[in-house]
Amino acid sequence: MVLFCKIRKAVHIPMTKRVVLYARQSRDGISVANQLLILTEVANSKNWFVVKAYGDDTINYTKDKTSGAEFRELCKALTQSEVDLVMVFSIDRLGKSLQELVTFLSDLQASHIDLYLHKQELDTSTPEGKPLFSLCRLFGEFENSIISERVTAGINRARSQGKTLGRPRVSPETEHQILTYRAQGMAMKPIARTLKIGTSVVQRVLRTDS
């Protein structure tokens, strides 16, 4: 006797996104608590699972040049736990400088973690939000270019004012001692120890003399 069993078709159940929330107090913006409340409501509406929430509300705006302790804890947690997405109320809550923002976005992309920005209505897990990561690379290249131009301008300005650039030269007496010890067959490291100077100084003098 053969029994026929009805095979039920497997139903694919999408995995819930694991998200962390981050909020930072602003001078005239909404409070950290309200930011987190709004983000939590959005996460619930999308059936996302909130793993943890971080909030910085004691930042000294006149002295601090980097984000607060909770932001640093968030960055550390992202490298140690399984998270799919970071939710922030607005992009200006992330980092207190362009470089800090670019670094954070680059780290997210490298870790395959997406970002949701409530105020800007951006979600990098969607086709519309993906370009944000491309823009962060452009921001980084832009800032590096600006820094390079400033350094070059500073060097040119110093040269025009007759300033000597580079490492300061050692005294003629020290140079003479280095050359004398070297002529006697002493190696560079013993010379440096004897004269209590760096090995790189000895190398530079010998290279210049050669």
Coordinates of N, CA and C in Angstrom, one line a residue:
M1 N 0.9 -1.2 0.0 CA 0.0 0.0 0.0 C 0.9 1.2 0.0
V2 N 0.7 2.1 -1.0 CA 1.5 3.3 -1.1 C 0.8 4.5 -0.5
L3 N 1.4 5.2 0.3 CA 0.9 6.4 0.9 C 1.4 7.7 0.2
F4 N 0.5 8.6 -0.1 CA 0.9 9.8 -0.8 C 0.7 10.9 0.2
C5 N 1.8 11.7 0.4 CA 1.8 12.8 1.4 C 1.9 14.1 0.6
K6 N 1.1 15.0 1.0 CA 1.1 16.3 0.4 C 2.2 17.1 1.0
I7 N 3.1 17.6 0.0 CA 4.3 18.3 0.4 C 4.0 19.8 0.5
R8 N 4.2 20.4 1.6 CA 3.9 21.8 1.7 C 5.1 22.6 1.1
K9 N 4.8 23.6 0.3 CA 5.8 24.5 -0.3 C 6.5 25.4 0.8
A10 N 7.8 25.4 0.7 CA 8.5 26.2 1.7 C 8.3 27.6 1.5
V11 N 8.1 28.3 2.6 CA 7.8 29.8 2.5 C 9.1 30.5 3.0
H12 N 9.5 31.5 2.1 CA 10.7 32.2 2.5 C 10.3 33.4 3.4
I13 N 11.0 33.4 4.6 CA 10.7 34.5 5.5 C 11.9 35.4 5.6
P14 N 11.8 36.6 5.2 CA 13.0 37.5 5.2 C 13.5 37.7 6.6
M15 N 14.9 37.8 6.7 CA 15.5 38.0 8.0 C 15.3 39.4 8.4
T16 N 15.0 39.6 9.7 CA 14.8 41.0 10.2 C 16.2 41.7 10.3
K17 N 16.2 42.9 9.9 CA 17.5 43.7 10.0 C 17.8 44.0 11.5
R18 N 19.1 43.8 11.8 CA 19.6 44.1 13.1 C 20.1 45.5 13.0
V19 N 19.6 46.4 13.8 CA 20.0 47.8 13.7 C 20.5 48.4 15.1
V20 N 21.3 49.4 15.0 CA 21.7 50.2 16.2 C 21.3 51.6 15.9
L21 N 21.0 52.3 17.0 CA 20.6 53.7 16.9 C 21.7 54.6 17.5
Y22 N 21.8 55.8 16.9 CA 22.7 56.8 17.4 C 22.1 58.2 17.4
A23 N 22.2 58.9 18.5 CA 21.7 60.3 18.5 C 22.8 61.2 19.2
R24 N 22.8 62.4 18.8 CA 23.7 63.4 19.4 C 23.0 64.7 19.6
Q25 N 23.2 65.2 20.8 CA 22.5 66.5 21.1 C 23.0 67.6 20.3
S26 N 22.1 68.5 19.9 CA 22.5 69.7 19.2 C 22.1 70.9 20.0
R27 N 22.6 72.1 19.8 CA 22.3 73.3 20.6 C 20.8 73.6 20.4
D28 N 20.3 73.6 19.2 CA 18.9 74.0 19.0 C 18.0 73.0 18.4
G29 N 18.5 71.7 18.4 CA 17.8 70.7 17.8 C 17.0 69.9 18.8
I30 N 16.4 68.8 18.4 CA 15.6 68.0 19.3 C 16.5 67.2 20.2
S31 N 16.0 66.8 21.3 CA 16.8 66.1 22.3 C 17.2 64.7 21.9
V32 N 18.3 64.2 22.6 CA 18.7 62.8 22.3 C 17.6 61.8 22.5
A33 N 16.8 62.0 23.6 CA 15.7 61.1 23.9 C 14.7 61.1 22.7
N34 N 14.3 62.3 22.2 CA 13.3 62.3 21.2 C 13.9 61.8 19.9
Q35 N 15.1 62.0 19.6 CA 15.7 61.4 18.4 C 15.6 59.9 18.4
L36 N 16.0 59.3 19.6 CA 16.0 57.9 19.7 C 14.6 57.4 19.7
L37 N 13.6 58.1 20.2 CA 12.2 57.7 20.1 C 11.7 57.6 18.7
I38 N 12.0 58.7 17.9 CA 11.6 58.7 16.5 C 12.3 57.5 15.7
L39 N 13.5 57.3 16.0 CA 14.2 56.2 15.3 C 13.7 54.9 15.6
T40 N 13.3 54.7 16.9 CA 12.7 53.5 17.4 C 11.4 53.2 16.7
E41 N 10.6 54.3 16.6 CA 9.3 54.1 15.9 C 9.5 53.7 14.5
V42 N 10.4 54.3 13.8 CA 10.7 53.9 12.4 C 11.1 52.5 12.3
A43 N 12.0 52.1 13.2 CA 12.5 50.7 13.2 C 11.3 49.7 13.4
N44 N 10.4 50.0 14.4 CA 9.3 49.2 14.6 C 8.4 49.1 13.4
S45 N 8.2 50.2 12.7 CA 7.3 50.2 11.6 C 7.9 49.4 10.4
K46 N 9.2 49.2 10.4 CA 9.8 48.4 9.3 C 10.2 47.0 9.8
N47 N 9.7 46.7 11.1 CA 10.0 45.4 11.6 C 11.5 45.1 11.8
W48 N 12.3 46.1 12.1 CA 13.7 46.0 12.3 C 13.9 45.8 13.8
F49 N 14.9 45.0 14.1 CA 15.2 44.7 15.5 C 16.3 45.6 16.0
V50 N 16.0 46.4 17.0 CA 17.0 47.3 17.6 C 17.9 46.6 18.6
V51 N 19.1 46.5 18.3 CA 20.1 45.8 19.1 C 20.5 46.7 20.3
K52 N 20.8 48.0 20.0 CA 21.3 48.9 21.0 C 21.1 50.3 20.6
A53 N 21.0 51.2 21.5 CA 20.9 52.6 21.2 C 22.1 53.4 21.9
Y54 N 22.7 54.3 21.2 CA 23.7 55.2 21.8 C 23.3 56.6 21.7
G55 N 23.7 57.4 22.7 CA 23.4 58.8 22.7 C 24.4 59.7 23.4
D56 N 24.9 60.7 22.7 CA 25.8 61.7 23.3 C 25.1 63.0 23.6
D57 N 25.0 63.3 24.8 CA 24.2 64.6 25.2 C 25.0 65.5 26.1
T58 N 26.3 65.2 26.3 CA 27.1 66.1 27.2 C 28.4 66.6 26.5
I59 N 28.3 66.9 25.2 CA 29.4 67.4 24.4 C 29.7 68.9 24.7
N60 N 30.9 69.2 24.9 CA 31.3 70.6 25.0 C 31.6 71.1 23.6
Y61 N 30.7 72.0 23.1 CA 30.7 72.4 21.7 C 31.9 73.4 21.4
T62 N 32.4 74.0 22.4 CA 33.4 75.0 22.2 C 34.8 74.3 22.2
K63 N 35.0 73.2 22.8 CA 36.3 72.6 22.9 C 36.4 71.3 22.1
D64 N 35.4 70.4 22.2 CA 35.5 69.1 21.6 C 35.6 69.2 20.0
K65 N 36.6 68.6 19.4 CA 36.7 68.6 18.0 C 36.3 67.2 17.4
T66 N 36.0 66.2 18.3 CA 35.6 65.0 17.8 C 34.3 64.6 18.6
S67 N 33.6 63.6 18.1 CA 32.4 63.2 18.7 C 32.6 62.6 20.1
G68 N 31.5 62.4 20.8 CA 31.6 61.9 22.2 C 31.9 60.5 22.4
A69 N 31.9 60.1 23.7 CA 32.3 58.7 24.1 C 31.3 57.7 23.5
E70 N 30.0 58.0 23.5 CA 29.0 57.1 22.9 C 29.3 56.8 21.5
F71 N 29.7 57.8 20.7 CA 30.0 57.6 19.3 C 31.2 56.7 19.1
R72 N 32.2 56.9 20.0 CA 33.4 56.0 19.9 C 33.0 54.6 20.3
E73 N 32.1 54.4 21.3 CA 31.6 53.1 21.7 C 30.8 52.4 20.5
L74 N 30.1 53.3 19.8 CA 29.3 52.7 18.6 C 30.3 52.2 17.6
C75 N 31.3 53.0 17.3 CA 32.3 52.6 16.3 C 33.0 51.3 16.7
K76 N 33.3 51.2 18.0 CA 33.9 50.0 18.5 C 33.0 48.7 18.4
A77 N 31.7 49.0 18.7 CA 30.7 47.9 18.6 C 30.5 47.4 17.2
L78 N 30.6 48.2 16.3 CA 30.3 47.8 14.9 C 31.4 46.9 14.4
T79 N 32.6 46.9 15.0 CA 33.6 45.9 14.6 C 33.6 44.6 15.3
Q80 N 32.7 44.6 16.4 CA 32.7 43.4 17.2 C 31.4 42.6 17.2
S81 N 30.3 43.2 16.7 CA 29.0 42.6 16.7 C 28.4 42.5 15.3
E82 N 27.4 41.7 15.2 CA 26.7 41.5 13.9 C 25.6 42.5 13.8
V83 N 25.8 43.5 13.0 CA 24.8 44.6 12.8 C 24.6 44.8 11.3
D84 N 23.4 45.0 10.9 CA 23.1 45.2 9.5 C 23.0 46.7 9.1
L85 N 22.6 47.5 10.0 CA 22.3 48.9 9.7 C 22.4 49.8 10.9
V86 N 22.9 51.1 10.7 CA 23.0 52.1 11.7 C 21.9 53.1 11.4
M87 N 21.1 53.5 12.4 CA 20.1 54.5 12.2 C 20.5 55.8 12.9
V88 N 20.4 56.9 12.2 CA 20.8 58.2 12.8 C 19.7 59.2 12.3
F89 N 19.4 60.2 13.2 CA 18.3 61.1 12.9 C 18.7 62.0 11.7
S90 N 19.9 62.5 11.7 CA 20.4 63.4 10.6 C 21.9 63.2 10.4
I91 N 22.3 63.5 9.2 CA 23.7 63.3 8.8 C 24.6 64.2 9.6
D92 N 24.1 65.4 10.1 CA 25.0 66.3 10.8 C 25.1 65.8 12.3
R93 N 24.5 64.7 12.7 CA 24.7 64.1 14.0 C 25.9 63.2 13.9
L94 N 26.4 62.9 12.7 CA 27.5 61.9 12.6 C 28.8 62.7 12.4
G95 N 29.7 62.7 13.4 CA 30.9 63.3 13.3 C 30.8 64.8 13.5
K96 N 31.9 65.4 13.9 CA 32.0 66.9 14.1 C 33.0 67.5 13.1
S97 N 33.4 66.8 12.1 CA 34.2 67.3 11.0 C 33.9 66.4 9.8
L98 N 34.3 67.0 8.6 CA 34.1 66.2 7.4 C 34.9 64.9 7.4
Q99 N 36.2 65.0 7.9 CA 37.1 63.9 7.9 C 36.5 62.8 8.8
E100 N 35.9 63.1 10.0 CA 35.3 62.1 10.8 C 34.1 61.5 10.2
L101 N 33.3 62.3 9.5 CA 32.2 61.7 8.8 C 32.6 60.7 7.7
V102 N 33.6 61.2 6.9 CA 34.1 60.3 5.8 C 34.7 59.0 6.3
T103 N 35.4 59.1 7.4 CA 36.0 57.9 8.0 C 34.9 57.0 8.4
F104 N 33.9 57.5 9.1 CA 32.8 56.6 9.6 C 32.1 55.9 8.4
L105 N 31.8 56.7 7.4 CA 31.1 56.1 6.2 C 31.9 55.1 5.5
S106 N 33.2 55.3 5.4 CA 34.1 54.4 4.8 C 34.2 53.1 5.6
D107 N 34.2 53.2 6.9 CA 34.3 52.0 7.8 C 33.0 51.2 7.7
L108 N 31.8 51.9 7.6 CA 30.6 51.2 7.4 C 30.6 50.4 6.1
Q109 N 31.0 51.1 5.0 CA 31.0 50.4 3.8 C 32.0 49.2 3.8
A110 N 33.1 49.3 4.4 CA 34.1 48.2 4.4 C 33.6 47.1 5.3
S111 N 32.7 47.4 6.2 CA 32.1 46.3 7.1 C 30.8 45.8 6.6
H112 N 30.4 46.3 5.4 CA 29.1 45.9 4.8 C 27.9 46.2 5.7
I113 N 28.0 47.4 6.3 CA 26.9 47.8 7.2 C 26.2 49.0 6.5
D114 N 24.9 49.1 6.5 CA 24.2 50.2 5.8 C 23.9 51.3 6.8
L115 N 23.4 52.4 6.3 CA 23.1 53.6 7.1 C 21.8 54.1 6.7
Y116 N 21.0 54.5 7.8 CA 19.7 55.1 7.6 C 19.7 56.5 8.2
L117 N 19.4 57.5 7.4 CA 19.4 58.9 7.8 C 17.9 59.4 7.7
H118 N 17.3 59.6 8.9 CA 15.9 59.9 9.0 C 15.5 61.2 8.3
K119 N 16.2 62.3 8.7 CA 15.9 63.6 8.2 C 16.1 63.7 6.6
Q120 N 17.2 63.1 6.2 CA 17.5 63.1 4.7 C 16.8 62.0 3.9
E121 N 16.0 61.2 4.6 CA 15.3 60.1 4.0 C 16.2 59.2 3.1
L122 N 17.3 58.8 3.6 CA 18.3 58.0 2.9 C 18.5 56.7 3.6
D123 N 18.6 55.7 2.8 CA 18.8 54.3 3.3 C 19.8 53.7 2.3
T124 N 21.0 53.4 2.7 CA 22.0 52.9 1.8 C 21.8 51.5 1.4
S125 N 20.8 50.8 2.0 CA 20.5 49.5 1.6 C 19.5 49.5 0.4
T126 N 19.1 50.7 0.0 CA 18.2 50.8 -1.2 C 19.0 51.4 -2.4
P127 N 18.5 51.2 -3.6 CA 19.2 51.7 -4.8 C 19.4 53.2 -4.7
E128 N 18.4 53.9 -4.1 CA 18.4 55.4 -4.1 C 19.5 55.9 -3.1
G129 N 19.7 55.1 -2.0 CA 20.7 55.5 -1.0 C 22.1 55.1 -1.2
K130 N 22.3 54.1 -2.1 CA 23.7 53.6 -2.4 C 24.7 54.7 -2.7
P131 N 24.3 55.7 -3.6 CA 25.3 56.7 -4.0 C 26.0 57.4 -2.8
L132 N 25.4 57.4 -1.6 CA 26.0 58.1 -0.5 C 27.4 57.6 -0.2
F133 N 27.7 56.3 -0.4 CA 29.0 55.7 -0.1 C 30.0 56.2 -1.2
S134 N 29.5 56.4 -2.4 CA 30.3 56.9 -3.5 C 30.7 58.3 -3.2
L135 N 29.7 59.1 -2.7 CA 30.0 60.5 -2.4 C 31.0 60.6 -1.3
C136 N 31.0 59.7 -0.3 CA 32.0 59.8 0.8 C 33.4 59.7 0.3
R137 N 33.6 58.9 -0.7 CA 34.9 58.8 -1.3 C 35.4 60.1 -2.0
L138 N 34.4 60.7 -2.6 CA 34.7 62.0 -3.2 C 35.0 63.1 -2.2
F139 N 34.2 63.0 -1.1 CA 34.5 64.0 0.0 C 35.9 63.8 0.6
G140 N 36.3 62.5 0.7 CA 37.7 62.2 1.2 C 38.7 62.7 0.3
E141 N 38.6 62.5 -1.0 CA 39.5 62.9 -2.0 C 39.6 64.5 -2.0
F142 N 38.4 65.1 -1.9 CA 38.4 66.5 -1.9 C 39.2 67.1 -0.7
E143 N 39.0 66.5 0.5 CA 39.7 67.1 1.7 C 41.1 66.8 1.6
N144 N 41.5 65.6 1.1 CA 43.0 65.3 1.0 C 43.6 66.3 0.0
S145 N 42.9 66.7 -1.1 CA 43.4 67.6 -2.0 C 43.6 69.0 -1.4
I146 N 42.6 69.4 -0.6 CA 42.7 70.7 0.1 C 43.9 70.7 1.1
I147 N 44.1 69.6 1.8 CA 45.2 69.6 2.8 C 46.5 69.6 2.0
S148 N 46.6 68.9 0.9 CA 47.8 68.9 0.1 C 48.2 70.3 -0.4
E149 N 47.1 71.0 -0.9 CA 47.3 72.4 -1.4 C 47.8 73.3 -0.3
R150 N 47.2 73.2 0.9 CA 47.6 74.0 2.1 C 49.1 73.8 2.5
V151 N 49.5 72.5 2.5 CA 50.9 72.1 2.8 C 51.8 72.7 1.8
T152 N 51.5 72.6 0.5 CA 52.4 73.1 -0.6 C 52.5 74.6 -0.5
A153 N 51.3 75.3 -0.2 CA 51.3 76.7 -0.1 C 52.2 77.2 1.1
G154 N 52.1 76.4 2.2 CA 52.9 76.8 3.4 C 54.4 76.6 3.1
I155 N 54.8 75.6 2.4 CA 56.2 75.4 2.1 C 56.7 76.5 1.2
N156 N 55.9 76.8 0.2 CA 56.3 77.9 -0.7 C 56.4 79.2 0.0
R157 N 55.5 79.5 0.9 CA 55.5 80.7 1.7 C 56.8 80.8 2.6
A158 N 57.1 79.7 3.2 CA 58.3 79.6 4.1 C 59.6 79.8 3.2
R159 N 59.6 79.2 2.1 CA 60.8 79.4 1.2 C 60.9 80.9 0.7
S160 N 59.8 81.5 0.4 CA 59.8 82.9 0.0 C 60.3 83.8 1.1
Q161 N 60.2 83.4 2.3 CA 60.6 84.2 3.5 C 62.0 83.8 3.9
G162 N 62.7 82.9 3.2 CA 64.0 82.6 3.4 C 64.2 81.6 4.6
K163 N 63.1 80.8 4.9 CA 63.2 79.9 6.0 C 63.8 78.6 5.5
T164 N 64.6 77.9 6.3 CA 65.1 76.6 6.0 C 64.1 75.5 6.3
L165 N 63.8 74.6 5.4 CA 62.9 73.6 5.6 C 63.6 72.2 5.8
G166 N 62.8 71.3 6.3 CA 63.4 70.0 6.6 C 64.0 69.9 8.0
R167 N 64.7 68.7 8.2 CA 65.2 68.5 9.5 C 66.5 69.4 9.7
P168 N 66.6 69.9 11.0 CA 67.8 70.7 11.2 C 69.1 69.9 11.1
R169 N 70.1 70.6 10.6 CA 71.4 69.9 10.4 C 72.1 69.8 11.7
V170 N 73.0 68.8 11.9 CA 73.8 68.7 13.1 C 74.9 69.6 13.0
S171 N 75.6 69.8 14.1 CA 76.7 70.8 14.2 C 77.9 70.3 13.4
P172 N 78.7 71.2 12.9 CA 79.9 70.7 12.2 C 80.8 69.8 13.0
E173 N 80.9 70.0 14.4 CA 81.7 69.2 15.2 C 81.1 67.7 15.2
T174 N 79.8 67.6 15.3 CA 79.2 66.3 15.3 C 79.4 65.6 14.0
E175 N 79.3 66.3 12.9 CA 79.5 65.8 11.5 C 81.0 65.2 11.4
H176 N 81.9 66.0 12.0 CA 83.3 65.6 11.9 C 83.5 64.3 12.7
Q177 N 82.9 64.3 13.9 CA 83.0 63.1 14.7 C 82.4 61.8 14.0
I178 N 81.3 62.0 13.4 CA 80.7 60.9 12.6 C 81.6 60.4 11.5
L179 N 82.1 61.3 10.8 CA 83.0 60.9 9.7 C 84.3 60.3 10.2
T180 N 84.8 60.8 11.3 CA 86.0 60.2 11.9 C 85.8 58.8 12.3
Y181 N 84.7 58.6 13.1 CA 84.4 57.2 13.6 C 84.2 56.3 12.4
R182 N 83.5 56.8 11.4 CA 83.2 55.9 10.2 C 84.5 55.6 9.5
A183 N 85.4 56.5 9.4 CA 86.7 56.2 8.7 C 87.5 55.2 9.5
Q184 N 87.3 55.1 10.8 CA 88.0 54.2 11.7 C 87.3 52.8 11.6
G185 N 86.2 52.7 10.8 CA 85.6 51.4 10.6 C 84.4 51.1 11.5
M186 N 84.0 52.1 12.3 CA 82.9 51.9 13.2 C 81.5 51.9 12.4
A187 N 80.6 51.0 12.8 CA 79.3 50.9 12.2 C 78.4 52.0 12.6
M188 N 77.3 52.2 11.9 CA 76.5 53.4 12.1 C 75.8 53.3 13.5
K189 N 75.3 52.2 13.9 CA 74.6 52.1 15.2 C 75.6 52.4 16.4
P190 N 76.8 51.9 16.4 CA 77.7 52.2 17.5 C 78.1 53.7 17.5
I191 N 78.1 54.3 16.2 CA 78.4 55.7 16.2 C 77.3 56.5 16.8
A192 N 76.1 56.1 16.5 CA 74.9 56.8 17.0 C 74.9 56.7 18.6
R193 N 75.2 55.5 19.1 CA 75.1 55.3 20.5 C 76.2 56.1 21.2
T194 N 77.4 56.2 20.6 CA 78.5 56.9 21.2 C 78.2 58.4 21.2
L195 N 77.6 58.9 20.2 CA 77.4 60.4 20.1 C 76.0 60.8 20.6
K196 N 75.2 59.7 21.0 CA 73.9 59.9 21.6 C 73.0 60.7 20.6
I197 N 73.0 60.2 19.4 CA 72.1 60.7 18.3 C 71.4 59.6 17.6
G198 N 70.5 59.9 16.8 CA 69.7 58.9 16.1 C 70.5 58.3 14.9
T199 N 70.2 57.0 14.6 CA 70.9 56.4 13.5 C 70.6 57.1 12.2
S200 N 69.4 57.6 12.1 CA 69.0 58.3 10.9 C 69.9 59.6 10.6
V201 N 70.3 60.2 11.7 CA 71.2 61.4 11.6 C 72.6 60.9 11.0
V202 N 73.1 59.8 11.5 CA 74.3 59.3 11.0 C 74.2 58.9 9.6
Q203 N 73.1 58.3 9.2 CA 72.9 57.9 7.8 C 72.9 59.2 6.9
R204 N 72.2 60.2 7.4 CA 72.1 61.4 6.6 C 73.4 62.1 6.4
V205 N 74.2 62.2 7.4 CA 75.5 62.8 7.3 C 76.4 62.0 6.3
L206 N 76.4 60.7 6.4 CA 77.3 59.8 5.6 C 76.8 59.9 4.1
R207 N 75.4 59.9 4.0 CA 74.9 60.0 2.6 C 75.3 61.3 2.0
T208 N 75.2 62.4 2.7 CA 75.6 63.7 2.2 C 77.1 63.8 1.8
D209 N 77.9 63.1 2.6 CA 79.3 63.2 2.4 C 79.8 62.3 1.3
S210 N 79.0 61.3 0.9 CA 79.4 60.4 -0.1 C 79.3 61.0 -1.5

